[in-house]
Amino acid sequence: MAPQPLVRRKIVKKKTNTFKRHQSDRYDKVTEAWRKPKGIDNRLRRKFRGLTRMPKIGYGSNRRTKHVLQNGFKKFRVFNTSDLELLLMHNRTYAAQIAHNVSAGKRKDIVERAAQLNIKVLNPNARLRQEETQ
């Protein structure tokens, strides 16, 4: 049977939309990626009423639900079967994610060993389907 997460806390995001850079809607050369305004007369930096919000520490996630996936586990990147041994005592908190540069043969070994150790693998089917069809 697949392992279930130890606790399933409700994940509450304080702000889900992204912080956009000041005047990025006005000029194409100003990208949307956030940059802190640093000008001496900048209205956004001076926090004038009616302007967009700036990122601050208060928008951070709850420490208990930070980095938690929708299924209740946290990710742990795995490169080989010996990395799975680290998750032996934490199989109800962390789930293994096979790294992108692991070959199809090693992936098969990792998935088999994870089943033996009762560890959830987030991407067990990656690269395996392509090999079977060819």
Short mmCIF file of C-alpha atoms in Angstrom, two decimals:
data_model
loop_
_atom_site.label_atom_id
_atom_site.label_comp_id
_atom_site.label_asym_id
_atom_site.label_seq_id
_atom_site.Cartn_x
_atom_site.Cartn_y
_atom_site.Cartn_z
CA MET A 1 0.00 0.00 0.00
CA ALA A 2 1.25 3.49 -0.84
CA PRO A 3 2.37 5.55 2.15
CA GLN A 4 0.09 8.32 3.35
CA PRO A 5 1.40 11.64 4.76
CA LEU A 6 1.72 11.79 8.53
CA VAL A 7 -0.38 14.96 8.84
CA ARG A 8 -2.53 16.72 6.23
CA ARG A 9 -2.59 20.41 7.12
CA LYS A 10 -4.64 22.84 5.10
CA ILE A 11 -2.30 24.93 2.95
CA VAL A 12 -3.24 28.61 3.07
CA LYS A 13 -1.58 30.99 0.63
CA LYS A 14 -1.76 34.62 1.71
CA LYS A 15 -1.24 35.90 -1.83
CA THR A 16 -1.46 33.74 -4.95
CA ASN A 17 -0.98 36.30 -7.72
CA THR A 18 2.54 37.44 -8.55
CA PHE A 19 4.21 40.73 -7.65
CA LYS A 20 4.73 42.68 -10.86
CA ARG A 21 7.42 45.28 -11.42
CA HIS A 22 6.37 48.94 -11.24
CA GLN A 23 5.42 50.34 -14.69
CA SER A 24 5.92 46.98 -16.42
CA ASP A 25 2.47 47.43 -17.97
CA ARG A 26 3.54 50.78 -19.41
CA TYR A 27 6.83 49.92 -21.13
CA ASP A 28 7.84 46.78 -23.03
CA LYS A 29 11.47 47.21 -22.03
CA VAL A 30 10.49 46.92 -18.33
CA THR A 31 9.89 43.22 -17.69
CA GLU A 32 7.27 41.91 -15.27
CA ALA A 33 9.87 40.24 -13.02
CA TRP A 34 9.86 41.97 -9.64
CA ARG A 35 12.54 44.57 -8.90
CA LYS A 36 12.45 46.78 -5.84
CA PRO A 37 11.97 50.45 -6.77
CA LYS A 38 14.92 52.51 -5.56
CA GLY A 39 14.24 56.00 -6.92
CA ILE A 40 14.13 58.93 -4.49
CA ASP A 41 10.73 60.12 -5.74
CA ASN A 42 9.22 56.71 -6.55
CA ARG A 43 5.56 56.52 -5.51
CA LEU A 44 5.59 52.75 -5.06
CA ARG A 45 8.65 52.80 -2.80
CA ARG A 46 7.05 55.56 -0.73
CA LYS A 47 3.87 53.41 -0.44
CA PHE A 48 1.36 55.88 -1.83
CA ARG A 49 -2.26 54.88 -1.59
CA GLY A 50 -3.77 53.04 -4.56
CA LEU A 51 -0.54 51.53 -5.87
CA THR A 52 0.40 47.87 -6.10
CA ARG A 53 1.80 46.05 -3.09
CA MET A 54 5.48 45.33 -2.60
CA PRO A 55 6.69 41.93 -1.38
CA LYS A 56 7.42 41.72 2.33
CA ILE A 57 8.04 39.04 4.91
CA GLY A 58 4.41 38.99 6.02
CA TYR A 59 3.36 37.30 2.76
CA GLY A 60 5.46 34.23 3.60
CA SER A 61 3.90 30.81 4.04
CA ASN A 62 3.24 29.09 7.33
CA ARG A 63 6.40 27.31 8.45
CA ARG A 64 4.52 24.03 8.88
CA THR A 65 3.05 24.08 5.37
CA LYS A 66 6.03 25.62 3.56
CA HIS A 67 7.32 23.44 0.66
CA VAL A 68 4.44 20.98 1.19
CA LEU A 69 2.89 19.58 -1.99
CA GLN A 70 -0.83 19.12 -2.59
CA ASN A 71 -0.57 15.43 -1.64
CA GLY A 72 0.84 16.34 1.81
CA PHE A 73 4.48 15.32 1.19
CA LYS A 74 7.64 17.38 0.80
CA LYS A 75 9.97 16.76 -2.16
CA PHE A 76 13.33 15.02 -1.78
CA ARG A 77 15.44 14.71 -4.93
CA VAL A 78 16.94 11.26 -5.48
CA PHE A 79 19.85 10.39 -7.77
CA ASN A 80 20.44 6.72 -6.87
CA THR A 81 19.12 3.88 -4.73
CA SER A 82 21.35 4.77 -1.77
CA ASP A 83 19.61 8.16 -1.53
CA LEU A 84 16.38 6.29 -0.77
CA GLU A 85 17.90 4.94 2.45
CA LEU A 86 17.85 8.50 3.83
CA LEU A 87 14.05 8.52 3.52
CA LEU A 88 13.60 5.26 5.42
CA MET A 89 12.54 6.93 8.68
CA HIS A 90 10.83 9.87 6.95
CA ASN A 91 8.64 8.11 4.39
CA ARG A 92 5.49 9.73 5.81
CA THR A 93 6.91 13.27 5.51
CA TYR A 94 9.05 13.24 2.35
CA ALA A 95 8.41 11.76 -1.09
CA ALA A 96 11.20 10.89 -3.51
CA GLN A 97 11.49 12.77 -6.78
CA ILE A 98 13.86 11.16 -9.27
CA ALA A 99 16.25 13.78 -10.71
CA HIS A 100 15.90 14.65 -14.39
CA ASN A 101 19.38 13.41 -15.36
CA VAL A 102 18.95 9.84 -14.07
CA SER A 103 18.94 7.18 -16.79
CA ALA A 104 15.98 4.92 -17.50
CA GLY A 105 17.75 1.84 -16.10
CA LYS A 106 18.58 3.52 -12.80
CA ARG A 107 15.05 4.90 -12.61
CA LYS A 108 13.66 1.39 -12.76
CA ASP A 109 15.97 0.32 -9.91
CA ILE A 110 14.97 3.34 -7.82
CA VAL A 111 11.25 2.69 -8.28
CA GLU A 112 11.65 -0.99 -7.30
CA ARG A 113 13.71 -0.14 -4.20
CA ALA A 114 11.22 2.57 -3.19
CA ALA A 115 8.40 0.01 -3.35
CA GLN A 116 10.37 -2.27 -1.03
CA LEU A 117 11.03 0.54 1.45
CA ASN A 118 7.44 1.86 1.21
CA ILE A 119 8.53 5.28 -0.09
CA LYS A 120 6.31 7.34 -2.39
CA VAL A 121 7.91 8.31 -5.72
CA LEU A 122 6.47 11.44 -7.30
CA ASN A 123 7.54 10.65 -10.88
CA PRO A 124 7.72 6.83 -11.19
CA ASN A 125 6.63 6.69 -14.84
CA ALA A 126 9.09 9.23 -16.24
CA ARG A 127 11.23 7.81 -19.10
CA LEU A 128 9.91 4.29 -18.54
CA ARG A 129 7.04 4.59 -21.02
CA GLN A 130 9.31 5.67 -23.88
CA GLU A 131 11.55 2.65 -23.48
CA GLU A 132 8.68 0.15 -23.53
CA THR A 133 7.14 1.51 -26.74
CA GLN A 134 10.40 1.41 -28.73
#
